[in-house]
PDB file of C-alpha atoms and ligand atoms in Angstrom:
ATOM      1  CA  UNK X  11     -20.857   6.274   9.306  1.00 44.00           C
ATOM      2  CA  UNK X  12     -19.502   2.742   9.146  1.00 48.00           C
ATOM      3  CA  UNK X  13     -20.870   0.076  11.834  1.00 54.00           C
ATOM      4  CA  UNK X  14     -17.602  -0.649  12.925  1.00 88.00           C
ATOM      5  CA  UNK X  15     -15.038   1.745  13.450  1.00 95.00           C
ATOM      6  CA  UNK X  16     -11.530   1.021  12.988  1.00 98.00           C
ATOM      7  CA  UNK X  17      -8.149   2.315  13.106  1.00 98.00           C
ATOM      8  CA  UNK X  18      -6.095   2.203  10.074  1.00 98.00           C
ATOM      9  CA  UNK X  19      -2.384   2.419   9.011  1.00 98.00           C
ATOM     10  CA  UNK X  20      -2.247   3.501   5.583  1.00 99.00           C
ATOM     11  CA  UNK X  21       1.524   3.788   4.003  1.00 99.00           C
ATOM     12  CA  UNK X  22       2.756   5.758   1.279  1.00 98.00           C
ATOM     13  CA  UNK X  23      -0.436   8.434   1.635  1.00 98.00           C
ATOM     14  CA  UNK X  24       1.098  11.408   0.019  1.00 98.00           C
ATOM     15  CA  UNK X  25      -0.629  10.487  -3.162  1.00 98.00           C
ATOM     16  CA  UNK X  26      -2.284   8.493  -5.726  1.00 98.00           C
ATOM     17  CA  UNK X  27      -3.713   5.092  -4.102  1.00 98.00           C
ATOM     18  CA  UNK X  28      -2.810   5.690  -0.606  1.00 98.00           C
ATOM     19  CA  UNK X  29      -3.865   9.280  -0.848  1.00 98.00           C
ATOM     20  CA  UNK X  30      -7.384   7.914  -1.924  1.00 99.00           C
ATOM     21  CA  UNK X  31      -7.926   5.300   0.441  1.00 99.00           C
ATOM     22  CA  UNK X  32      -7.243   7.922   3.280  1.00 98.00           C
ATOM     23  CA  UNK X  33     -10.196   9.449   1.560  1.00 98.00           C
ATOM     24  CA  UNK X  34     -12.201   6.464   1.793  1.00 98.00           C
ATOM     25  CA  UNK X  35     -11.719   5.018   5.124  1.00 98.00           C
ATOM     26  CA  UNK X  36     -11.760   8.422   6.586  1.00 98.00           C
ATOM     27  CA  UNK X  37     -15.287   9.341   4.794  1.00 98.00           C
ATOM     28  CA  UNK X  38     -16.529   6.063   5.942  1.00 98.00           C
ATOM     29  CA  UNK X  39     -15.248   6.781   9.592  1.00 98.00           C
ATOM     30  CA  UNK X  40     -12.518   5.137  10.442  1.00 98.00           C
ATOM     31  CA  UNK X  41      -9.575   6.809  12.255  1.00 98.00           C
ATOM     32  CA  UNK X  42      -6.504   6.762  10.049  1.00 98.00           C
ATOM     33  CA  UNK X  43      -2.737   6.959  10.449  1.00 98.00           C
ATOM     34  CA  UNK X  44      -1.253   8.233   7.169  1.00 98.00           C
ATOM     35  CA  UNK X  45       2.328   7.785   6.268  1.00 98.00           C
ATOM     36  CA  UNK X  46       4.912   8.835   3.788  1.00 98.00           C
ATOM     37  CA  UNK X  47       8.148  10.959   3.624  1.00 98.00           C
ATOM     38  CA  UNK X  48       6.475  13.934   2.094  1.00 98.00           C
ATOM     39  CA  UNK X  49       4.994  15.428   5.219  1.00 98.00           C
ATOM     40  CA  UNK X  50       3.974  18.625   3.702  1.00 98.00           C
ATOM     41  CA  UNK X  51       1.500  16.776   1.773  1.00 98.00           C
ATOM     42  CA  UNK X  52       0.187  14.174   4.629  1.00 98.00           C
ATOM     43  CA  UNK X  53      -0.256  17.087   6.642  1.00 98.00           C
ATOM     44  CA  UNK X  54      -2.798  19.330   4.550  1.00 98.00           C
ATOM     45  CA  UNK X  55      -4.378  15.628   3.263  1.00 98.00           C
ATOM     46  CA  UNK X  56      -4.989  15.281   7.317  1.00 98.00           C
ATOM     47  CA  UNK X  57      -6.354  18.622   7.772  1.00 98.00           C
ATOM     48  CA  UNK X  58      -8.715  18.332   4.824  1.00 98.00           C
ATOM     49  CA  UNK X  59      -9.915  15.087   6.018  1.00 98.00           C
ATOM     50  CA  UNK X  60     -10.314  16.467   9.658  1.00 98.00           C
ATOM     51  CA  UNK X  61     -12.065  19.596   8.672  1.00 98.00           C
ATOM     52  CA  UNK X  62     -14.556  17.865   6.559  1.00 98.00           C
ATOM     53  CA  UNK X  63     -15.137  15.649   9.962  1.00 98.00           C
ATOM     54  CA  UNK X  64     -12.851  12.449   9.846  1.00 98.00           C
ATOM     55  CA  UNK X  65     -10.388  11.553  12.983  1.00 98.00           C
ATOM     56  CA  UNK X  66      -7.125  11.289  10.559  1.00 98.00           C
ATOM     57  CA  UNK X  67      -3.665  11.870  11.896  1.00 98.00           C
ATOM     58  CA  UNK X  68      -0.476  12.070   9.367  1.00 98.00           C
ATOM     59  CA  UNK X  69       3.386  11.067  10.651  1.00 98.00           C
ATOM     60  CA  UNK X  70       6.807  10.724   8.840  1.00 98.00           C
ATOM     61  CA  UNK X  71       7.440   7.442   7.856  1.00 98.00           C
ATOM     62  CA  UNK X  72      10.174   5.838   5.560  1.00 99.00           C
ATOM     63  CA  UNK X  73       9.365   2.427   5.244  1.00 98.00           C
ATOM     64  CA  UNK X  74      12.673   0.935   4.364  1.00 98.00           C
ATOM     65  CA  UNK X  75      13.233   2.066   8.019  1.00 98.00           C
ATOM     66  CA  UNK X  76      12.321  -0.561  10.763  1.00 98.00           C
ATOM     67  CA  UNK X  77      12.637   2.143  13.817  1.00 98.00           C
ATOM     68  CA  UNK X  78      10.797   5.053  11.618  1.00 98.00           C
ATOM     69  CA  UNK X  79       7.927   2.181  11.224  1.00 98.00           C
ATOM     70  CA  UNK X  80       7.626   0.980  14.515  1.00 98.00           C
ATOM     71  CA  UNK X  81       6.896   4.532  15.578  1.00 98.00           C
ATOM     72  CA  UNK X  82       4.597   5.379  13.561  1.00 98.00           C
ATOM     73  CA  UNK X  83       2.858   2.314  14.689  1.00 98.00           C
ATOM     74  CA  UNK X  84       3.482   3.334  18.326  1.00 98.00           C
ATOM     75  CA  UNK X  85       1.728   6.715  17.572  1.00 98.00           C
ATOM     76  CA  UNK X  86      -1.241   4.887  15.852  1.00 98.00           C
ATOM     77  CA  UNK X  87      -1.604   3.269  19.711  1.00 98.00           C
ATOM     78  CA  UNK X  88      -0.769   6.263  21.427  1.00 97.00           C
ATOM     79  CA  UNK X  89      -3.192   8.261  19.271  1.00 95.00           C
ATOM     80  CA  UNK X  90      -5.826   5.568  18.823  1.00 97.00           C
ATOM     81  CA  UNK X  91      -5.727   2.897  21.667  1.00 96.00           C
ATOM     82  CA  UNK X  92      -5.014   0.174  19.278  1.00 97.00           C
ATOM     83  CA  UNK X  93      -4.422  -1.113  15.563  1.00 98.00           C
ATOM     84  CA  UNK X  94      -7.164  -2.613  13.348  1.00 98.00           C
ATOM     85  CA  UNK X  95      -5.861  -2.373  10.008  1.00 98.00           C
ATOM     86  CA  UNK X  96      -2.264  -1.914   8.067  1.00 99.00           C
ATOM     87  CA  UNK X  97      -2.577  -1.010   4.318  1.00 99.00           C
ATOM     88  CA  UNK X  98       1.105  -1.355   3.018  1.00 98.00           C
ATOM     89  CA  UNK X  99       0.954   0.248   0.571  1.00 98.00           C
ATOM     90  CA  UNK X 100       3.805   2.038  -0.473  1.00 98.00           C
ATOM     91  CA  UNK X 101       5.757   1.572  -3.126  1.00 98.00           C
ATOM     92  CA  UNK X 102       8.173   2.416  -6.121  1.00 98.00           C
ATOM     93  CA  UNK X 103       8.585   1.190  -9.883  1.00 98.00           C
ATOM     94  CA  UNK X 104      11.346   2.009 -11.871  1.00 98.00           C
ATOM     95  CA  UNK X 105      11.311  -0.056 -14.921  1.00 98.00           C
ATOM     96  CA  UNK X 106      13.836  -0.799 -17.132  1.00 98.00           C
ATOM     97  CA  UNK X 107      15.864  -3.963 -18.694  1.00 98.00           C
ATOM     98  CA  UNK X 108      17.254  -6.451 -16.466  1.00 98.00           C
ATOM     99  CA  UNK X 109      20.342  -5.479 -19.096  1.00 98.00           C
ATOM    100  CA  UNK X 110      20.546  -2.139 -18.054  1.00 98.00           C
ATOM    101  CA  UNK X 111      22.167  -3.358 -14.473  1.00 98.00           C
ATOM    102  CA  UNK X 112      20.315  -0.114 -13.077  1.00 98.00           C
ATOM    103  CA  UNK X 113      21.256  -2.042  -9.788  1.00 98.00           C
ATOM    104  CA  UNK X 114      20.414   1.099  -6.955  1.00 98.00           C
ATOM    105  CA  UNK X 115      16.768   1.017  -8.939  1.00 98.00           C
ATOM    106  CA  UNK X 116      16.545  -3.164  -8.145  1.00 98.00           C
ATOM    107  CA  UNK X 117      17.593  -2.643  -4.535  1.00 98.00           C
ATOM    108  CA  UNK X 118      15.408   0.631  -4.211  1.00 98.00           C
ATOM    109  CA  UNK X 119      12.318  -1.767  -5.306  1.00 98.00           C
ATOM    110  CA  UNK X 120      13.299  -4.606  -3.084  1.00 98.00           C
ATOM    111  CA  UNK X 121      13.544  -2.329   0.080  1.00 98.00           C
ATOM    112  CA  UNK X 122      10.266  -0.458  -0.418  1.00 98.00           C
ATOM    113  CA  UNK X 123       8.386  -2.660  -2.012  1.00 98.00           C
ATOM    114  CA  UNK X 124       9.273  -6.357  -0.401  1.00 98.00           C
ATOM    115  CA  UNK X 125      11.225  -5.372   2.919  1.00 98.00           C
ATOM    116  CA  UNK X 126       8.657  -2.277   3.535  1.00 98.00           C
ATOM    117  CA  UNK X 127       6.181  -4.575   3.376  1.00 99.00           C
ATOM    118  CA  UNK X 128       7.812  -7.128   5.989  1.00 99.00           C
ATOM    119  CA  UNK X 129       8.571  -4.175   8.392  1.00 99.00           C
ATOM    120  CA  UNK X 130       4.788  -3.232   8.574  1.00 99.00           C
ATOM    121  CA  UNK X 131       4.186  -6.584   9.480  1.00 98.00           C
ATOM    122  CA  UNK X 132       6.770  -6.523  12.033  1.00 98.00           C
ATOM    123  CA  UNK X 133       5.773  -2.772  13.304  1.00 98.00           C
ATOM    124  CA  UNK X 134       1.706  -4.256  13.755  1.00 98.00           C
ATOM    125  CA  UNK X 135       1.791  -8.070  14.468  1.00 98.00           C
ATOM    126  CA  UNK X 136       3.091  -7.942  18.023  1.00 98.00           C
ATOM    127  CA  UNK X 137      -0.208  -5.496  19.279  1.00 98.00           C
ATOM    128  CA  UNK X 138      -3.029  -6.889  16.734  1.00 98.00           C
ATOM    129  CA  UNK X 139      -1.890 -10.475  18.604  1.00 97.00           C
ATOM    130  CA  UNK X 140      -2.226  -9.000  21.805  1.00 96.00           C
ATOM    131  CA  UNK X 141      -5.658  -7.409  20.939  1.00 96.00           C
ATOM    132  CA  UNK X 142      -6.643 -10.921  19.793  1.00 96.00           C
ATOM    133  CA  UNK X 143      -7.230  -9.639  15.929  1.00 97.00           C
ATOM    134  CA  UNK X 144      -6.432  -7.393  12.833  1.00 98.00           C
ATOM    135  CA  UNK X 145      -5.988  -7.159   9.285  1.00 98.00           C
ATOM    136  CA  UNK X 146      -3.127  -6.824   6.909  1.00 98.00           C
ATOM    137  CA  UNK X 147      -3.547  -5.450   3.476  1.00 99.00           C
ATOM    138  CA  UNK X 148      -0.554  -5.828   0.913  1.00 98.00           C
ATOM    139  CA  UNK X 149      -0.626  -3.612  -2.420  1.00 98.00           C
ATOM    140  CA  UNK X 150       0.667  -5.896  -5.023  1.00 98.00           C
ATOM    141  CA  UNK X 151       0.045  -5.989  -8.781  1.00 98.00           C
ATOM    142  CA  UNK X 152      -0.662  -7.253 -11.629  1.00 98.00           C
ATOM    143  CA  UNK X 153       2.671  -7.443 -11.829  1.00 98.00           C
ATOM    144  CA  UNK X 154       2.458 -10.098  -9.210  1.00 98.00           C
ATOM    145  CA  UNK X 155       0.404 -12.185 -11.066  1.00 98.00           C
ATOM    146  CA  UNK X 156       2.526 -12.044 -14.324  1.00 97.00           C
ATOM    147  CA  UNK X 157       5.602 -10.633 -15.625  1.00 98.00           C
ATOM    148  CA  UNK X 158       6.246  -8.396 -18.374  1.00 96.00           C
ATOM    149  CA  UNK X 159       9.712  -7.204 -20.413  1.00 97.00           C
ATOM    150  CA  UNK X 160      11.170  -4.563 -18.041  1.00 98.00           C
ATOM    151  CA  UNK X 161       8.814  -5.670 -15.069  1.00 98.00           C
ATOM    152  CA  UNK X 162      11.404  -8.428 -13.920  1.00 98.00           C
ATOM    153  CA  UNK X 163      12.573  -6.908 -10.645  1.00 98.00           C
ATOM    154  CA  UNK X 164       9.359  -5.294 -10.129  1.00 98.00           C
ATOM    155  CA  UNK X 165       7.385  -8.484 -11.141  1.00 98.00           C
ATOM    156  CA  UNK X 166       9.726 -10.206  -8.140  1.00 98.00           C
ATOM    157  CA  UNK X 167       8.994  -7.874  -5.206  1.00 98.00           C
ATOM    158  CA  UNK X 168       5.049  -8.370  -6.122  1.00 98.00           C
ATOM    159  CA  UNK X 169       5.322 -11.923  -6.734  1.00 98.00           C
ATOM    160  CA  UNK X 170       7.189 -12.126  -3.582  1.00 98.00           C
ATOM    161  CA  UNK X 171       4.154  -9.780  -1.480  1.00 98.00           C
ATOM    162  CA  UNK X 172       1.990 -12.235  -3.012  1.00 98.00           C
ATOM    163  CA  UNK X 173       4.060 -15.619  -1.419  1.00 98.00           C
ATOM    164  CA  UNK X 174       4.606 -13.417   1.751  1.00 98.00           C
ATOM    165  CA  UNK X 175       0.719 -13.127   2.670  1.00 98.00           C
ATOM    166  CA  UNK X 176      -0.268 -15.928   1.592  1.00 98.00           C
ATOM    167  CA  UNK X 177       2.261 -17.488   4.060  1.00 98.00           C
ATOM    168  CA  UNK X 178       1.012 -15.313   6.970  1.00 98.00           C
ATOM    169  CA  UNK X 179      -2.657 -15.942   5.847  1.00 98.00           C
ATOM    170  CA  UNK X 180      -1.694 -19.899   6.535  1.00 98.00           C
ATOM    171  CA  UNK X 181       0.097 -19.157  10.370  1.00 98.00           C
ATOM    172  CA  UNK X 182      -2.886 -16.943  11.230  1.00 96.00           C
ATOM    173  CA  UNK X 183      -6.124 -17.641  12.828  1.00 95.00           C
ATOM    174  CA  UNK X 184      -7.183 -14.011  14.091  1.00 96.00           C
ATOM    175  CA  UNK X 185      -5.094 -12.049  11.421  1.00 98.00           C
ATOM    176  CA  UNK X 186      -7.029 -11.334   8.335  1.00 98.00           C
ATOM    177  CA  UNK X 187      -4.931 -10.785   5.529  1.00 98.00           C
ATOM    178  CA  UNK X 188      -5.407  -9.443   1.850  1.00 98.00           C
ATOM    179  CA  UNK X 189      -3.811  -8.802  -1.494  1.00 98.00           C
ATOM    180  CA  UNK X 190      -5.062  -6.075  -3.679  1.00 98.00           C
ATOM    181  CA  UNK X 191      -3.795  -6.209  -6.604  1.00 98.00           C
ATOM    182  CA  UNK X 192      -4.266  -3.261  -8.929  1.00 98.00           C
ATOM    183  CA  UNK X 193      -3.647  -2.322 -12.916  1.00 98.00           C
ATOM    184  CA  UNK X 194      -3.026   0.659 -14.611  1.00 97.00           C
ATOM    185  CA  UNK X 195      -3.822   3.529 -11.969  1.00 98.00           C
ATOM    186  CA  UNK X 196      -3.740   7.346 -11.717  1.00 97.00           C
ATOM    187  CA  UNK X 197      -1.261   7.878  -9.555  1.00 97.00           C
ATOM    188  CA  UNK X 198       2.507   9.161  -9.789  1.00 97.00           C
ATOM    189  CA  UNK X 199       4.160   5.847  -9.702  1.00 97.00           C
ATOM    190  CA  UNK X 200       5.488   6.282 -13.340  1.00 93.00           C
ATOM    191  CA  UNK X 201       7.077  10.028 -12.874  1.00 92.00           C
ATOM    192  CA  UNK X 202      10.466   9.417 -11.516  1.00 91.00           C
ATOM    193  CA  UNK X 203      13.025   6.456 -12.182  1.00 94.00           C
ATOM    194  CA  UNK X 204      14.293   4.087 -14.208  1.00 97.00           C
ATOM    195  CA  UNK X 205      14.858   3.775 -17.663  1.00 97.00           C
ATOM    196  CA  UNK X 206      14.126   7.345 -19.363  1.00 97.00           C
ATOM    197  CA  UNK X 207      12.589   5.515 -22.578  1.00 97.00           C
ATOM    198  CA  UNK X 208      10.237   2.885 -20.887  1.00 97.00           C
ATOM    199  CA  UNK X 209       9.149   5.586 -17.974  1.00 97.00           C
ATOM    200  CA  UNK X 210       7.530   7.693 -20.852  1.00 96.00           C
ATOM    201  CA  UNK X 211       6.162   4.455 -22.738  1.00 95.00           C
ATOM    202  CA  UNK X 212       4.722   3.058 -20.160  1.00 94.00           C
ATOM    203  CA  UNK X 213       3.196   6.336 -18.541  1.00 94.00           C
ATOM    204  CA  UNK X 214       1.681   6.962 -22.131  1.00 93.00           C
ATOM    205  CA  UNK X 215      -0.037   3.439 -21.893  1.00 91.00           C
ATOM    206  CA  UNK X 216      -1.241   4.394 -18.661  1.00 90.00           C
ATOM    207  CA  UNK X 217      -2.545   7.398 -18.957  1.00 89.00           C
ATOM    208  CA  UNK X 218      -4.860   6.104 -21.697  1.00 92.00           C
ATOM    209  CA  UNK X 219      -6.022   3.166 -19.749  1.00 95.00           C
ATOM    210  CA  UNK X 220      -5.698   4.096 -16.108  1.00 97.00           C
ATOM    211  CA  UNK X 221      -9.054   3.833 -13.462  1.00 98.00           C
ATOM    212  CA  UNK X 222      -9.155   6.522 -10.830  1.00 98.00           C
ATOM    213  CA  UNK X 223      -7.538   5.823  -7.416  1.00 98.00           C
ATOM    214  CA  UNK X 224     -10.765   5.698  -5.511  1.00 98.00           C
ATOM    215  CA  UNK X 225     -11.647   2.286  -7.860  1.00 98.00           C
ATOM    216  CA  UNK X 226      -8.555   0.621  -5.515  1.00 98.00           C
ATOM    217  CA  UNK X 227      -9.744   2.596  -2.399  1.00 99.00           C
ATOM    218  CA  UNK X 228     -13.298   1.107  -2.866  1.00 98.00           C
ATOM    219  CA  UNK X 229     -11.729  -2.059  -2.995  1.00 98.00           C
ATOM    220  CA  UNK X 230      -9.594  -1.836   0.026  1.00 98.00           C
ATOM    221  CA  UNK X 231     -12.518  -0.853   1.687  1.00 98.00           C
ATOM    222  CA  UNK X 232     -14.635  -3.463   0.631  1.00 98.00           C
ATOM    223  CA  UNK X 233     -11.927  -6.155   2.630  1.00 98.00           C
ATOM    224  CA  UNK X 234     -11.966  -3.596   5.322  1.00 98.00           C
ATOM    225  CA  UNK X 235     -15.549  -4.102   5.767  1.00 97.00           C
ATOM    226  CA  UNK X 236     -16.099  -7.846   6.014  1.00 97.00           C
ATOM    227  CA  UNK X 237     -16.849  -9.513   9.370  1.00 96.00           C
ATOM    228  CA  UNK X 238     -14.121 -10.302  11.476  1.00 95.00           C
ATOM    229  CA  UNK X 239     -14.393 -14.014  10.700  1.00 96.00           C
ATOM    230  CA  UNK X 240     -14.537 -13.262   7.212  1.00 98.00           C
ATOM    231  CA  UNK X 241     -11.080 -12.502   5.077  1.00 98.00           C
ATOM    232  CA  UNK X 242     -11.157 -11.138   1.521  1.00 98.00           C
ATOM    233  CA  UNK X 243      -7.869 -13.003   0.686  1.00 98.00           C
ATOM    234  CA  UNK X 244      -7.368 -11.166  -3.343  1.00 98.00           C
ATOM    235  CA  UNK X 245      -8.674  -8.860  -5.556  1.00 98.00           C
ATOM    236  CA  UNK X 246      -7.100  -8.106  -8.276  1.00 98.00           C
ATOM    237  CA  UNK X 247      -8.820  -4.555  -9.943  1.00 98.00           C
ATOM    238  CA  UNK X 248      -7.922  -3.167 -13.294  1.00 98.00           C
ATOM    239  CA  UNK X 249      -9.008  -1.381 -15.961  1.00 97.00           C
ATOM    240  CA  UNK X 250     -11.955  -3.271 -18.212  1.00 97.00           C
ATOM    241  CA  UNK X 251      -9.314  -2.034 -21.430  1.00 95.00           C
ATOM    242  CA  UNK X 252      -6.284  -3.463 -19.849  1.00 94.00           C
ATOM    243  CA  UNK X 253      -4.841  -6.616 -21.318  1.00 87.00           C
TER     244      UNK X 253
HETATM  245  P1  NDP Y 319       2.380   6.803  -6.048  1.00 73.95           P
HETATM  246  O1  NDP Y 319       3.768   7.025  -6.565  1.00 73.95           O
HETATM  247  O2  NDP Y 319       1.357   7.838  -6.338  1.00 73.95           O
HETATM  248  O3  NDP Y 319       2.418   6.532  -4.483  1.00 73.95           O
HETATM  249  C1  NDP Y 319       3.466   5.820  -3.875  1.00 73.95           C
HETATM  250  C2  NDP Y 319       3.504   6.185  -2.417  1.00 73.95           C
HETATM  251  O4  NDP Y 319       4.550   5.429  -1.785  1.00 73.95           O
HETATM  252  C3  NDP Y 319       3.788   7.659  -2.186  1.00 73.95           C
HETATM  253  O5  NDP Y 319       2.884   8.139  -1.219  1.00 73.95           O
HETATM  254  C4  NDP Y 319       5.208   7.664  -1.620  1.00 73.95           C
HETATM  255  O6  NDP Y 319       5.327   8.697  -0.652  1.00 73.95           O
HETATM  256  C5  NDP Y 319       5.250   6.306  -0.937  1.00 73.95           C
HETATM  257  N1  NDP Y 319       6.614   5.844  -0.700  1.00 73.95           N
HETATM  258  C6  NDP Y 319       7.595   5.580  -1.586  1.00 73.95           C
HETATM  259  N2  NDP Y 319       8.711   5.228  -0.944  1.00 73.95           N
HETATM  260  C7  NDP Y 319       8.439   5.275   0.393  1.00 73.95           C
HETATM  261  C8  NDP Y 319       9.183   5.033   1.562  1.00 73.95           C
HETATM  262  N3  NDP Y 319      10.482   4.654   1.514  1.00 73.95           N
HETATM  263  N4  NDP Y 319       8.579   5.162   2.774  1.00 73.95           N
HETATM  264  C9  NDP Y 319       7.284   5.546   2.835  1.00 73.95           C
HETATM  265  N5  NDP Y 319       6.510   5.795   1.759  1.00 73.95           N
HETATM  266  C10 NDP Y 319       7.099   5.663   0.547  1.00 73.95           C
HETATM  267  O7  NDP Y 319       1.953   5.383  -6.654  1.00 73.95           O
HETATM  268  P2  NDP Y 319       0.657   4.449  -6.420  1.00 73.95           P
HETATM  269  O8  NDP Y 319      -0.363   5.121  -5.602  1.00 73.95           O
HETATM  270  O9  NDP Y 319       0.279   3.937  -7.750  1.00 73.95           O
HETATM  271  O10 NDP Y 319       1.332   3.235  -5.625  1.00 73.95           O
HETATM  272  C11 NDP Y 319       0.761   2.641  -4.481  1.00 73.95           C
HETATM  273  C12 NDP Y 319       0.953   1.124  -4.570  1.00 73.95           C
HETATM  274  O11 NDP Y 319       0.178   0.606  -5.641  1.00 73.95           O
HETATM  275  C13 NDP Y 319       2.399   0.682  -4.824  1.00 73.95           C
HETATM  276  O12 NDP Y 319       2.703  -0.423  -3.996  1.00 73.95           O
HETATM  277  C14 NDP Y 319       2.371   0.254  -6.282  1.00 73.95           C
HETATM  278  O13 NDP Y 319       3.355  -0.716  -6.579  1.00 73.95           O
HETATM  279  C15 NDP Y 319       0.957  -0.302  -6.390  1.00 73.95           C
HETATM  280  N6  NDP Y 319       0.441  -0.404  -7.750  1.00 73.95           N
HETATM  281  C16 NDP Y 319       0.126   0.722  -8.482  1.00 73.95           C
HETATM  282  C17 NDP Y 319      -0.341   0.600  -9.777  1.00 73.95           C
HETATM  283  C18 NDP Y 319      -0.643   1.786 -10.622  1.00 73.95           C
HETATM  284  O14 NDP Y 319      -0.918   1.630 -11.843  1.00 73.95           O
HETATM  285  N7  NDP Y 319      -0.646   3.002 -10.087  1.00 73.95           N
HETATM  286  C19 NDP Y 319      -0.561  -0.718 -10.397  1.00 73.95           C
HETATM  287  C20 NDP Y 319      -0.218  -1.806  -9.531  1.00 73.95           C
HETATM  288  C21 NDP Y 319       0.249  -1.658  -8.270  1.00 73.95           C
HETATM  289  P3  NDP Y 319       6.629   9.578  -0.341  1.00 73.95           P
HETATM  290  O15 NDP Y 319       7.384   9.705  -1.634  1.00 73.95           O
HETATM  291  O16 NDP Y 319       6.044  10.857   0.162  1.00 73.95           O
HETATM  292  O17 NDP Y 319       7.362   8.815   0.713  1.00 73.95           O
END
């Protein structure tokens, strides 16, 4: 059991990284608010986590939705009595060709990825300032460090989570806030979208490289963990193979 337990937001918790850090926080124990739009899953993830012991709750969420986040925030203090921790985690990547003007797939990564991000911040900042402290954890990527052929749009929502925190890190004195950056992951963020041919290259390349989620959970953690006067600001993880 962890010296300090918090409660923790986690977003896009229906699988791979999210799903995992669930895992971790919860084993470590932490109460945790998990979120996504497939509630089947959340729900037996919650139950799982509860029967083995852990104080884990699961709600809808759709984070392109500013209402649907600030109540699932809202429930987080209703259920827990305040808000430690956001991981924003969510997030899609359909990759293709800037050429391929696959235009729903750029604004699809733009409102999960960049403005989901900015309505977790909205949903939590007003109550972690009121409690006098908190921490917000943005999933970039690699991506967000540099940018590939087919990345571009995806490259510019984690570049832009990158500017974002880093910008909040500066106005904050009692907000901690962190960028975890991951590479190639097990997870199911290359199944669906974008162009047919690069989805299947890039999946292949993945699955041959890819860490386990739990690597990014442990790191997540890790920032979780610190002292409140002490902010993990990035860490980038990725596989030792991975170029
Ligand atoms: P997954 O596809 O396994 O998980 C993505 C999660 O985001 C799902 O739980 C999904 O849930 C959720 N999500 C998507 N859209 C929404 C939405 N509108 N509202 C709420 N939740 C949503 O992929 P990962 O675990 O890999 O992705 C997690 C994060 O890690 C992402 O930000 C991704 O960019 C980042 N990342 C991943 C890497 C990897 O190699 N796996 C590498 C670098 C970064 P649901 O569909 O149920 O809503």
């Amino acid at each position: 059991m962890t010296a300090s337990r918090k409660n923790v937001l986690v977003t896009g918790a229906s699988s791979g990284i999210g799903e995992a850090t669930a895992r971790r926080l919860a084993a470590a124990g932490h109460r945790v608010l998990v979120g996504a739009r497939r509630t089947g899953r959340l729900a037996a993830l919650a139950k799982e986590l509860r029967d083995a012991g852990g104080t884990v709750h699961h709600r809808e969420l759709d984070v392109c939705d500013l209402g649907s986040f600030r109540a699932f925030a809202a429930s987080a203090l209703t259920e827990f009595g305040g808000i430690d921790v956001l991981v924003n985690n969510a997030g899609v990547m359909p990759l293709s060709p800037v050429a391929d003007l696959r235009v729903d797939d750029w604004n699809r990564m733009i409102d999960v990825n960049l403005r989901g991000v900015l309505h977790g911040i909205a949903a939590v900042l007003p109550a972690m300032r009121e409690q006098g402290g908190g921490q917000i954890i943005n999933i970039s990527s690699v991506s967000g460090h540099r940018v590939d052929p087919t990345a571009a749009v995806y490259s510019a929502t984690k570049f832009a989570v990158a500017a974002l925190s880093e910008g909040l890190r500066q106005e904050s004195r009692d907000i901690r806030v962190t960028v975890v950056s991951p590479g190639f992951t097990h997870s199911e963020l290359t199944h669906q979208g974008g162009n047919p041919d690069v989805r299947s290259a890039v999946r292949a390349a993945a699955e041959q490289l890819a860490i386990p989620a739990s690597a990014i959970a442990e790191a997540i953690a890790f920032a979780v963990d610190q002292p409140a006067d002490v902010d993990v600001n990035e860490l980038v993880v990725r596989p030792t193979a991975q170029g």
